[in-house]
PDB file of C-alpha atoms in Angstrom:
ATOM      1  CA  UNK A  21      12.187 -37.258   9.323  1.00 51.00           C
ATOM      2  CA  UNK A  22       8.806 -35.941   8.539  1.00 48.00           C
ATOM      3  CA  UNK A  23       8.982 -33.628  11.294  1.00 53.00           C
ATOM      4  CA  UNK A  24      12.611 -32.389   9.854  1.00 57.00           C
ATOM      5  CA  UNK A  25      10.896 -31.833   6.848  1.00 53.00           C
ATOM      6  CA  UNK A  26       7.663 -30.142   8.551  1.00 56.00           C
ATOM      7  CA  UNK A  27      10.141 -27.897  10.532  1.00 56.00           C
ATOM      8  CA  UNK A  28      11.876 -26.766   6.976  1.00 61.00           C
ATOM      9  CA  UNK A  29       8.360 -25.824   5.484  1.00 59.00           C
ATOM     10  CA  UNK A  30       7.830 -23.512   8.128  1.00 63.00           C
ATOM     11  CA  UNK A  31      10.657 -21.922   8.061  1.00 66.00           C
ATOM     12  CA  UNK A  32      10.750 -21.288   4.590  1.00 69.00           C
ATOM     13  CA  UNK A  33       7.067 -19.875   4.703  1.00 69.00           C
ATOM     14  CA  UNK A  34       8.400 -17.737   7.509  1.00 86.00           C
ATOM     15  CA  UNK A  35      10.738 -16.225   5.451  1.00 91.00           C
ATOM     16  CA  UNK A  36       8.526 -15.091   3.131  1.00 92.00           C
ATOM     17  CA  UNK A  37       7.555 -12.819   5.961  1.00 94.00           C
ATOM     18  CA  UNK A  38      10.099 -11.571   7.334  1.00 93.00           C
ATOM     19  CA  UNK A  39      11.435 -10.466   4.302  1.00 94.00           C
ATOM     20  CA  UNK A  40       8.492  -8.826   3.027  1.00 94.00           C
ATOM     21  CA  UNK A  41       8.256  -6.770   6.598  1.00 94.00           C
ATOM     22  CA  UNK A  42      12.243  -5.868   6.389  1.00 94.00           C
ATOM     23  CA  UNK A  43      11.636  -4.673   2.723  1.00 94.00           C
ATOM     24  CA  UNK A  44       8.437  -2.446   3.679  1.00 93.00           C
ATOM     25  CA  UNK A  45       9.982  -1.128   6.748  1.00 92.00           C
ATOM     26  CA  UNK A  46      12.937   0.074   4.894  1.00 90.00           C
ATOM     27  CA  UNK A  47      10.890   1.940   1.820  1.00 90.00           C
ATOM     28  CA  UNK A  48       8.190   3.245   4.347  1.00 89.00           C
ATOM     29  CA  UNK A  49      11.496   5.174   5.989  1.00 84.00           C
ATOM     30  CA  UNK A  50      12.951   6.327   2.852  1.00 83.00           C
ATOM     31  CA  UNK A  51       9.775   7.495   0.712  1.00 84.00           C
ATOM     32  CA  UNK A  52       7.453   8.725   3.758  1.00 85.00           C
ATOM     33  CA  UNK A  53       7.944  12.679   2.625  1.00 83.00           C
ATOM     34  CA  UNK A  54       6.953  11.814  -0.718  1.00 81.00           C
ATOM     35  CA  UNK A  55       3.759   9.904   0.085  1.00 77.00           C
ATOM     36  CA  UNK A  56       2.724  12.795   2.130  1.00 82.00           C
ATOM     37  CA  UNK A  57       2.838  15.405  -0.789  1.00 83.00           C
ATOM     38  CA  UNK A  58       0.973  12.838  -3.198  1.00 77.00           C
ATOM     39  CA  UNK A  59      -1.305  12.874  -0.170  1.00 75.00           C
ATOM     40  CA  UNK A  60      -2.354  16.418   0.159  1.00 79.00           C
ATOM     41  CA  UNK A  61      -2.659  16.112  -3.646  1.00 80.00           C
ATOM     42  CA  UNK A  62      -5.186  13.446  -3.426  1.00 71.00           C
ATOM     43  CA  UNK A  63      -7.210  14.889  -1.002  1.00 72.00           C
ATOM     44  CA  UNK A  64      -7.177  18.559  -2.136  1.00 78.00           C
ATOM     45  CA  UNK A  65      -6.208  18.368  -5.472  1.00 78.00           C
ATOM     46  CA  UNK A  66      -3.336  20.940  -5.643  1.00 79.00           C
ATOM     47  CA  UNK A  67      -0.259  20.848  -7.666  1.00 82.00           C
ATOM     48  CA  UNK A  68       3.110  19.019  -6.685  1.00 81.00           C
ATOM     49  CA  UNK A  69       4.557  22.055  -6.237  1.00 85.00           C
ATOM     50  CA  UNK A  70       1.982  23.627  -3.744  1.00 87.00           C
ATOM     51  CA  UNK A  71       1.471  20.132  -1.777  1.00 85.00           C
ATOM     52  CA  UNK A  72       5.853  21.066  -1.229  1.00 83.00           C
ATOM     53  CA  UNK A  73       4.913  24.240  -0.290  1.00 87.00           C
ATOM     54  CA  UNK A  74       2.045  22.792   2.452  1.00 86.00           C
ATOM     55  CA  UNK A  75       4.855  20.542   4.122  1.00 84.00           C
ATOM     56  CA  UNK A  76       7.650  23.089   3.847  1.00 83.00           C
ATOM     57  CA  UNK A  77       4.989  25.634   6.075  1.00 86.00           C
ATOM     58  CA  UNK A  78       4.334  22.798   8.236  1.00 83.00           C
ATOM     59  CA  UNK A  79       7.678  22.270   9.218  1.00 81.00           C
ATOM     60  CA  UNK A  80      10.236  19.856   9.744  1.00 74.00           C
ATOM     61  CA  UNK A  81       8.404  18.517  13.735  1.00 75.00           C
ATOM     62  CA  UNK A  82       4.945  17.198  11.538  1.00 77.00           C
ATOM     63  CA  UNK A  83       7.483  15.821   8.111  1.00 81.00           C
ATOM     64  CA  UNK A  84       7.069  12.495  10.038  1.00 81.00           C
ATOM     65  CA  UNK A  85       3.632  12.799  12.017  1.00 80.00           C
ATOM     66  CA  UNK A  86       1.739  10.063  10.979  1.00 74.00           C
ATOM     67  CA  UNK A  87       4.285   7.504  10.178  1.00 82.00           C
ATOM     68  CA  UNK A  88       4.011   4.671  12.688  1.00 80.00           C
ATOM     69  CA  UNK A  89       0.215   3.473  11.516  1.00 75.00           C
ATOM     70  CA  UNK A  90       2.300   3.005   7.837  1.00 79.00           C
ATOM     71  CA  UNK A  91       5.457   1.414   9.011  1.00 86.00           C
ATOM     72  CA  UNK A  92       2.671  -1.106  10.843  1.00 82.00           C
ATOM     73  CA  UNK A  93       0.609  -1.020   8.138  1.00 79.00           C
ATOM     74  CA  UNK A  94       3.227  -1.689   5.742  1.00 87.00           C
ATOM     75  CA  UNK A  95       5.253  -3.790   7.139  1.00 91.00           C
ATOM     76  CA  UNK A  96       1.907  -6.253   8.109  1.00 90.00           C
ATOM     77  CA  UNK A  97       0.509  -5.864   4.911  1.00 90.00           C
ATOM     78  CA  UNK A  98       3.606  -6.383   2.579  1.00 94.00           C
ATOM     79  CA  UNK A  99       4.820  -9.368   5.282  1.00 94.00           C
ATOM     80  CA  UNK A 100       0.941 -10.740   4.439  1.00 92.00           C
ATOM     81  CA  UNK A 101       0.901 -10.132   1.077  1.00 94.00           C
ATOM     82  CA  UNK A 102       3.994 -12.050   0.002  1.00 95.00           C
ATOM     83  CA  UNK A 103       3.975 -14.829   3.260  1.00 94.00           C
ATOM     84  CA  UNK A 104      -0.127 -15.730   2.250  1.00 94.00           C
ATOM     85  CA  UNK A 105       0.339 -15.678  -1.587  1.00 95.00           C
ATOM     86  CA  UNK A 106       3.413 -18.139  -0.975  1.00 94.00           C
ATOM     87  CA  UNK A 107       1.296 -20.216   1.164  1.00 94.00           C
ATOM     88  CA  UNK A 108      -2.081 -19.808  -0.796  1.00 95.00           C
ATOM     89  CA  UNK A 109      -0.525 -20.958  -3.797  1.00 94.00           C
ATOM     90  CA  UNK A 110       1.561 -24.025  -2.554  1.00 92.00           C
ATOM     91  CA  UNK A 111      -1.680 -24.866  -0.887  1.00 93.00           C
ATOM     92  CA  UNK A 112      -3.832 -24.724  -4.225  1.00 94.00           C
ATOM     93  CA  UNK A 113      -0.748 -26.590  -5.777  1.00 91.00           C
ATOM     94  CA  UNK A 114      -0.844 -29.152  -3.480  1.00 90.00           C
ATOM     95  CA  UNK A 115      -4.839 -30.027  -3.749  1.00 90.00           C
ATOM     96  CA  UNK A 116      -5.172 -29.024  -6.983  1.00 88.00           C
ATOM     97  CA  UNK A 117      -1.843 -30.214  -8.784  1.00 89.00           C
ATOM     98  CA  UNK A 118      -4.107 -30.904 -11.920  1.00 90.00           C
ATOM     99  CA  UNK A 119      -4.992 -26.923 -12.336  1.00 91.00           C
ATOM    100  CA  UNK A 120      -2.915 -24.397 -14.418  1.00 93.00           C
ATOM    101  CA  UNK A 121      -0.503 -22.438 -12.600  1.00 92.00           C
ATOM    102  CA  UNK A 122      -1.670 -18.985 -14.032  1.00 92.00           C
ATOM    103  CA  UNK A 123      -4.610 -19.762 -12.603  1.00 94.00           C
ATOM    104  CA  UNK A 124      -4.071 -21.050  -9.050  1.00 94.00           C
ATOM    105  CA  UNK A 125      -1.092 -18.235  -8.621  1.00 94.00           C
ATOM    106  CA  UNK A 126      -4.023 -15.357  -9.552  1.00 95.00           C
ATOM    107  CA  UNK A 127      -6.608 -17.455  -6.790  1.00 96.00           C
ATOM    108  CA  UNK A 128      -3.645 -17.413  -4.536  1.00 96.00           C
ATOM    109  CA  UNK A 129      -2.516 -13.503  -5.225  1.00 96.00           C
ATOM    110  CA  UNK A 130      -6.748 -12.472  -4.611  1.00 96.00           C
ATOM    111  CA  UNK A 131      -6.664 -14.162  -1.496  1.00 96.00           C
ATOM    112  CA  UNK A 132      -3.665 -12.435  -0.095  1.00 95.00           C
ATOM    113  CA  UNK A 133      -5.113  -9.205  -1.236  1.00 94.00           C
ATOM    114  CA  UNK A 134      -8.259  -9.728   0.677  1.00 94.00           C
ATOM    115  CA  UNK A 135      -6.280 -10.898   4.037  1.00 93.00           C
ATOM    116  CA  UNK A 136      -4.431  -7.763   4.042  1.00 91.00           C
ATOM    117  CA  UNK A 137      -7.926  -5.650   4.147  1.00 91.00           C
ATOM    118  CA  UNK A 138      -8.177  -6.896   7.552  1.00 92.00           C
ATOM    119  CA  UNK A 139      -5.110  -4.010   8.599  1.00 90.00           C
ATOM    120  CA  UNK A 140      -7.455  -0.990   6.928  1.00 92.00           C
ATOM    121  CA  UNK A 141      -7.055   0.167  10.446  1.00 92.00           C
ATOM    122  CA  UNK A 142      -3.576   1.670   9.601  1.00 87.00           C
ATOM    123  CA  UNK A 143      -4.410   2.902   6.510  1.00 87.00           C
ATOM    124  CA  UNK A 144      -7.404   4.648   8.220  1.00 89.00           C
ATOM    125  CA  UNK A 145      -5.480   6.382  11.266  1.00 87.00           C
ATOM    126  CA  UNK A 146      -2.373   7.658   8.764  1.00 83.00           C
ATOM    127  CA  UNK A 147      -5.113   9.113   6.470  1.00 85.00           C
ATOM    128  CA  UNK A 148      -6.463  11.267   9.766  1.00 86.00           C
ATOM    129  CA  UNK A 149      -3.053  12.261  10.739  1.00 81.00           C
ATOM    130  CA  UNK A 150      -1.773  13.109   7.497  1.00 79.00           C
ATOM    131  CA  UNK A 151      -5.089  15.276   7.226  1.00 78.00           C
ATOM    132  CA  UNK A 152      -3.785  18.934   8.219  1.00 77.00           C
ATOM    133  CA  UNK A 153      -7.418  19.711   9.276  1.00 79.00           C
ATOM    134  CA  UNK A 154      -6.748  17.281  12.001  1.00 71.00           C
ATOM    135  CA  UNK A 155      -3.360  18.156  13.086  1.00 71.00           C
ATOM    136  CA  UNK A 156      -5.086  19.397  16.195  1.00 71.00           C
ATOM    137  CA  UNK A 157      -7.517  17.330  16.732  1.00 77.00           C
ATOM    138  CA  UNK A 158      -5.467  13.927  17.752  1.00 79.00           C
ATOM    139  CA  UNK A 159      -1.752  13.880  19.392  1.00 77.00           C
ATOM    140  CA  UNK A 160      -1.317  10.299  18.230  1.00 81.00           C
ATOM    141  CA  UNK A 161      -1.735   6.725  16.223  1.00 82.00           C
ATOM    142  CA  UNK A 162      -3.070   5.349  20.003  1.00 86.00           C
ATOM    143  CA  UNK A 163      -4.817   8.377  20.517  1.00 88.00           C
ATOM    144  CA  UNK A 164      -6.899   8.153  17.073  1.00 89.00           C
ATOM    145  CA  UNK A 165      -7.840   4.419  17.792  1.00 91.00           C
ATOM    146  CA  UNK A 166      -9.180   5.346  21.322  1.00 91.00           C
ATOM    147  CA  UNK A 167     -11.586   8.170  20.183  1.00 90.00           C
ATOM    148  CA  UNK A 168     -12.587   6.531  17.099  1.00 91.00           C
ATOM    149  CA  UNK A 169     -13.196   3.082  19.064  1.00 93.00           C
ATOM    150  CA  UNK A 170     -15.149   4.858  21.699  1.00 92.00           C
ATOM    151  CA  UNK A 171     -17.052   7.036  20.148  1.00 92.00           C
ATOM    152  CA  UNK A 172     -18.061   5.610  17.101  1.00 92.00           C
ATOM    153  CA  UNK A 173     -16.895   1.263  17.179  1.00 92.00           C
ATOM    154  CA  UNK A 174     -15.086  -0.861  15.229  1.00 93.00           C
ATOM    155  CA  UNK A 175     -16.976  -0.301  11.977  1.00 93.00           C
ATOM    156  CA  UNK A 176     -15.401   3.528  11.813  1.00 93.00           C
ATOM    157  CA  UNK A 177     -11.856   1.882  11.632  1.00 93.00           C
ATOM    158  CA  UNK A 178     -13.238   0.342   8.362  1.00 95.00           C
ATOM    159  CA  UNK A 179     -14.122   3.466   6.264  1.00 93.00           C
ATOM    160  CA  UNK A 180     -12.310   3.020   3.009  1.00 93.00           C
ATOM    161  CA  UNK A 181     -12.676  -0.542   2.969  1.00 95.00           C
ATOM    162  CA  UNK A 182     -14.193  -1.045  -0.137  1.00 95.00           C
ATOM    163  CA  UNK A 183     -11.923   0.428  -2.850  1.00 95.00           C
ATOM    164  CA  UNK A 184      -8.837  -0.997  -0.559  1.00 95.00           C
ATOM    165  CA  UNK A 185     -10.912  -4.611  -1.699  1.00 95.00           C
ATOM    166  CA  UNK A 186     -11.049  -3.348  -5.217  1.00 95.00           C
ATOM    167  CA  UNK A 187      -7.616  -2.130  -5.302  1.00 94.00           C
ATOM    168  CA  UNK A 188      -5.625  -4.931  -3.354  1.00 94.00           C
ATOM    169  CA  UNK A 189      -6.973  -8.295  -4.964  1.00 93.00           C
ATOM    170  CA  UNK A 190      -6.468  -7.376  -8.954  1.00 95.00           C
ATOM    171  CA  UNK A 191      -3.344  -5.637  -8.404  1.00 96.00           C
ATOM    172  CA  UNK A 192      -1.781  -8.507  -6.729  1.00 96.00           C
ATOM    173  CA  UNK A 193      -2.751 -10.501  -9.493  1.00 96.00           C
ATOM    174  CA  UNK A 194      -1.044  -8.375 -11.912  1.00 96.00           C
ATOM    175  CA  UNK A 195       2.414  -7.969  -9.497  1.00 96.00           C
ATOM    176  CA  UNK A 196       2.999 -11.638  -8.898  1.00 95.00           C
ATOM    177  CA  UNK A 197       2.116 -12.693 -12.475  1.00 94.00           C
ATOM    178  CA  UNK A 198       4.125 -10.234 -14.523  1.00 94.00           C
ATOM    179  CA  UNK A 199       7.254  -9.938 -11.923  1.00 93.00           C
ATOM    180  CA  UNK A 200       8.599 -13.224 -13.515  1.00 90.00           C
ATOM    181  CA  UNK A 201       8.232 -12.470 -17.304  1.00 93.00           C
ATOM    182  CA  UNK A 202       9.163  -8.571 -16.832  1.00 94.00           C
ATOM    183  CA  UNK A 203      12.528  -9.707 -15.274  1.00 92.00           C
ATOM    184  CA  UNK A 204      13.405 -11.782 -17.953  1.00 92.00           C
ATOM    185  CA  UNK A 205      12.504  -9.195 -20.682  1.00 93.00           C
ATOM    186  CA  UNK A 206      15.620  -7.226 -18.664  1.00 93.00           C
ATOM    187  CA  UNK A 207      19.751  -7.795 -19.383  1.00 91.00           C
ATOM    188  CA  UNK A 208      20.679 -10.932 -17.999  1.00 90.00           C
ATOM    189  CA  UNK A 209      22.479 -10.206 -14.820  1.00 87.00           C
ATOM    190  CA  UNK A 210      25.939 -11.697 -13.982  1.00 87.00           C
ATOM    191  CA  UNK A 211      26.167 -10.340 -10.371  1.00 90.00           C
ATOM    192  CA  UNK A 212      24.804  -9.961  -7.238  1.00 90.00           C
ATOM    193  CA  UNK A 213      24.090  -6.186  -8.219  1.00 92.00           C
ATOM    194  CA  UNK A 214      23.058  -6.723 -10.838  1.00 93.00           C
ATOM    195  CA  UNK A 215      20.140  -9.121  -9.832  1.00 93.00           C
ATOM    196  CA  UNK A 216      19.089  -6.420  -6.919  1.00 93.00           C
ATOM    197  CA  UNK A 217      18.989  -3.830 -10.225  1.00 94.00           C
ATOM    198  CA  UNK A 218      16.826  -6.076 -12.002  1.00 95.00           C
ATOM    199  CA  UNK A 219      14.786  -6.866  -9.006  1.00 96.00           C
ATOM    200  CA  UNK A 220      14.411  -3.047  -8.295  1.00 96.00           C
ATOM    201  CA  UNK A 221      13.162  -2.281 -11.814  1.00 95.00           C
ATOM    202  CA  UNK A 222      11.138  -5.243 -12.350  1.00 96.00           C
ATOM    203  CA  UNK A 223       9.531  -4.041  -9.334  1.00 95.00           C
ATOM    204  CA  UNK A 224       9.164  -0.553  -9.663  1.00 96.00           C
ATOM    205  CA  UNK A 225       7.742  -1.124 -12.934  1.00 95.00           C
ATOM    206  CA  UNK A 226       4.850  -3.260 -12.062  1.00 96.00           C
ATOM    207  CA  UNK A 227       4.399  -0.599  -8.882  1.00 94.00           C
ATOM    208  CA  UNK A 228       4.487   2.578 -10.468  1.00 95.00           C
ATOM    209  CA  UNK A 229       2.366   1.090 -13.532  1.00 95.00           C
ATOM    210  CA  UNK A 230      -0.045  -0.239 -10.966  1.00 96.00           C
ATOM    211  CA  UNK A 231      -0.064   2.701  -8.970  1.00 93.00           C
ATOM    212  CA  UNK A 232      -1.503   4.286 -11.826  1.00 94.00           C
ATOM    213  CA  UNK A 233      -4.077   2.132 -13.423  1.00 94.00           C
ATOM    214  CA  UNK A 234      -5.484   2.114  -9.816  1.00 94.00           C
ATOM    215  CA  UNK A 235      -4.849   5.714  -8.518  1.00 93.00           C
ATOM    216  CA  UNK A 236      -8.607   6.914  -8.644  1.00 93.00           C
ATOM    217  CA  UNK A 237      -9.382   4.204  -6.209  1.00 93.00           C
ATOM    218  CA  UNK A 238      -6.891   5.376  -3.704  1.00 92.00           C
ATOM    219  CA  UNK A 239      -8.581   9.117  -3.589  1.00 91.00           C
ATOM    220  CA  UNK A 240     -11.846   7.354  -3.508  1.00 93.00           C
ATOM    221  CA  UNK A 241     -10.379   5.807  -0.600  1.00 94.00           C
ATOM    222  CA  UNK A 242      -8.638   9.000   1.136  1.00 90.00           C
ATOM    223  CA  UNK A 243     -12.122  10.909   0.762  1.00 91.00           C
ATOM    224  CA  UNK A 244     -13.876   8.296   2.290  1.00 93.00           C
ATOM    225  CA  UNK A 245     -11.292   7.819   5.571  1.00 92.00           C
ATOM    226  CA  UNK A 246     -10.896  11.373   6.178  1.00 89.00           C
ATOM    227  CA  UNK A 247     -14.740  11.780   6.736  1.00 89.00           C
ATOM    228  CA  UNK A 248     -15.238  11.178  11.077  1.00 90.00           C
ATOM    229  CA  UNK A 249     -18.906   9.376  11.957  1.00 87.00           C
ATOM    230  CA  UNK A 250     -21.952  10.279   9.661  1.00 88.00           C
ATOM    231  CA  UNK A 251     -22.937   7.772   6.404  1.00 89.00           C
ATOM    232  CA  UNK A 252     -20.754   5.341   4.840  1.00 91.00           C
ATOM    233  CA  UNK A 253     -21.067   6.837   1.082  1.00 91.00           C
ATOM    234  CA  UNK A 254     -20.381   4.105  -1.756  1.00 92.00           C
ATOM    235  CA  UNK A 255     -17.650   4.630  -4.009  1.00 92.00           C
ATOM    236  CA  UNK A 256     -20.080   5.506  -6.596  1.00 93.00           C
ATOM    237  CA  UNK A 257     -21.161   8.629  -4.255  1.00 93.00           C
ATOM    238  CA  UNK A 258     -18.020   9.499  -3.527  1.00 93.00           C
ATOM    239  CA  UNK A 259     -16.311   9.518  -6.709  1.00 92.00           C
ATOM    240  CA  UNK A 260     -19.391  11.690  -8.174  1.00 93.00           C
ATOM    241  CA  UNK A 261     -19.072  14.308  -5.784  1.00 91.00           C
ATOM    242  CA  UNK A 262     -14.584  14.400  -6.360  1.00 90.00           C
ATOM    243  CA  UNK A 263     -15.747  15.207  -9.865  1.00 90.00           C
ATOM    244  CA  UNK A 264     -18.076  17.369  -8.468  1.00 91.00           C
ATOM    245  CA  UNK A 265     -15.977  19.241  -6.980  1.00 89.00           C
ATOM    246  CA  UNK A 266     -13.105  19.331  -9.432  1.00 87.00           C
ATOM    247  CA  UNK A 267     -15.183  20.960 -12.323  1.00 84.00           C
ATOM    248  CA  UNK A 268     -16.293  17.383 -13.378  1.00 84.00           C
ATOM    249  CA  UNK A 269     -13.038  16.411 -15.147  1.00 85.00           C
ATOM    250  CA  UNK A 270     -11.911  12.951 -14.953  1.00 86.00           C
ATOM    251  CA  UNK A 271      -8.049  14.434 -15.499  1.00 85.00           C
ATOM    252  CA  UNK A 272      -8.531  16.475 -12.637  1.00 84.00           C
ATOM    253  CA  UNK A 273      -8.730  12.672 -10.706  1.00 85.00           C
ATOM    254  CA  UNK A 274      -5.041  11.924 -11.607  1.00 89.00           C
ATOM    255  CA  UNK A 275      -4.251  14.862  -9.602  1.00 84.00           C
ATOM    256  CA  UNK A 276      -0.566  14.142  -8.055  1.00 81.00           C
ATOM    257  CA  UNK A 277      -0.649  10.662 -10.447  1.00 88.00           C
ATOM    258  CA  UNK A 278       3.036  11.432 -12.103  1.00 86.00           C
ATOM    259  CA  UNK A 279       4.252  12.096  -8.316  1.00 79.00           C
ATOM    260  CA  UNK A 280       2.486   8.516  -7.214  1.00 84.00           C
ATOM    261  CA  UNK A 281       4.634   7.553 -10.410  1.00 90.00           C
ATOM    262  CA  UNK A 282       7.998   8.494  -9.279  1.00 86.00           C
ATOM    263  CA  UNK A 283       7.294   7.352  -5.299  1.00 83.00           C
ATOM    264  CA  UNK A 284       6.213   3.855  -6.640  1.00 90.00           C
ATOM    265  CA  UNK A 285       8.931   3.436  -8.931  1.00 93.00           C
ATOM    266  CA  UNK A 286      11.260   3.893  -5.659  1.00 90.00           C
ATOM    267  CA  UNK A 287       8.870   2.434  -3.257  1.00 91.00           C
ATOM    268  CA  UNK A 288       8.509  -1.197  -5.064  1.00 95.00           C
ATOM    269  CA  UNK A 289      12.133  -1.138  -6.330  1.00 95.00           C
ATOM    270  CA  UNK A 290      12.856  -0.789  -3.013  1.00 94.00           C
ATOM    271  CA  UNK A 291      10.437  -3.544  -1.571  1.00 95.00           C
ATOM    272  CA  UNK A 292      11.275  -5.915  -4.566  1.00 96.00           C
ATOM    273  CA  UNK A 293      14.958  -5.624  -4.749  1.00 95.00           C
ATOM    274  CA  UNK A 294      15.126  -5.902  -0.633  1.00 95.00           C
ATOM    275  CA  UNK A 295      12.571  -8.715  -0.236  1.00 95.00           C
ATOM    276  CA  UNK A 296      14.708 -10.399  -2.550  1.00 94.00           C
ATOM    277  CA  UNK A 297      17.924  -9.714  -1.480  1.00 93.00           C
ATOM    278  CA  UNK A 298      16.658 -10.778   2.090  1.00 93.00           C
ATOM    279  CA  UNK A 299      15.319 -13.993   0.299  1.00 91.00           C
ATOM    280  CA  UNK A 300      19.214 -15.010  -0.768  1.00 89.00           C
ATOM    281  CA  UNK A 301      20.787 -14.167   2.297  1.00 88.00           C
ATOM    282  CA  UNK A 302      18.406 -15.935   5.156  1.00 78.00           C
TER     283      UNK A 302
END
């Protein structure tokens, strides 16, 4: 019997998993184009309408280059981020039954932040082949790894890692503890549909809002992983010389922030409404 019971654990925890890959995989397919523009926005600070006009020249053979290291990325990170905060926080439940919920479930949402730092990898490689200045440079996600691994170690996969830390812990915290009370601010739903609408607002919400309380700490990050070998500049350098360069207004850091808007709206409406969909059905 305890082994039954062992047996159902696991496979409950494993479908926290699953279902978090599924759900990534799926936006990752549908929103790629988009995060490309906000991309070339980020890192040169152009306007929506000229980051278009840098794809459109590219041409329809690169609209995609670059998007295995985020569907692994992705689909690792968001299958870690809601399997370990599951797990984290029926662990801290379990030994520490006496402690607020609020509390353990924000200890259990940091933790699963920092275990999905491990995969900066991915992040790193897309940012190179997203890069145009790259384009011909390296044919590939293996190809990337190999050079970077052999000619520089382990550590240059890590660029970026930093404001991925700052960025991943606190806005977990803020995703898994306003998901619940957001949902219920929203029209009771009588259906099946109607749940995956809630779900899909409720989560692009919290995603687009996030997206933009913590947007300067993704171009922090995309300055810092397109640089190749050399010093690993702080955040603090980094950021001053962004400014630097962008006449020293902080505005001009929320370059391509109402595009980031509209992707995460779809992105985490996508992720929440399919993770929980998935959640129903297995």
């Amino acid at each position: 019997m305890a082994s039954t019971d062992q047996d159902q654990e696991s496979l409950q925890s494993q479908k926290h998993y699953l279902c978090g890959s599924v759900a990534a995989f799926a936006n990752i397919v549908i929103t790629f184009p988009i995060h490309k523009a906000l991309f070339r926005q980020q890192l040169f600070g152009v306007q929506t309408r000229e980051a278009v006009r840098q794809l459109q020249r590219d041409g329809l053979r690169t609209l995609y280059r670059g998007i295995l290291p985020p569907l692994l990325q992705k689909s690792s990170t968001i299958a870690v981020m809601f399997g370990l905060y599951q797990d984290f926080s029926t662990l801290l439940q379990l030994h520490a039954p006496q402690a607020p919920i609020l509390l353990t479930d924000s200890i259990a949402a940091v933790l699963a932040g920092t275990a999905e730092a491990v995969l900066t990898p991915f992040e790193r490689v897309q940012t190179l082949l997203q890069d145009p200045r790259h384009h011909g440079n390296f044919q590939n996600t293996a190809h990337i790894f190999r050079l970077l691994l052999q000619q520089h170690g382990i550590r240059e996969l890590y660029r970026g890692l930093v404001p991925i830390l700052l960025r991943n812990g606190p806005s977990n915290v803020f995703f898994f503890g306003l998901r619940g009370p957001i949902k219920e601010l929203l029209p009771k739903a009588e259906t099946k549909a109607g749940h995956s609408v809630n779900d899909f607002v409720c989560g692009g919400i919290l995603g687009a809002g996030l997206g933009v309380v913590f947007y300067p700490l993704n171009v922090v990050k995309s300055h810092a992983q397109v640089q190749i070998g050399g010093e690993f500049q702080s955040c603090r350098v980094i950021l001053a010389n962004v400014l630097r360069e962008r006449d020293g207004k902080v505005s001009r850091l929320f370059r391509g922030v109402h595009l980031n808007f509209q992707r995460s709206v779809f992105s985490w409406g996508i992720i929440n409404a399919t993770y929980e969909l998935l959640l129903k059905m297995l």
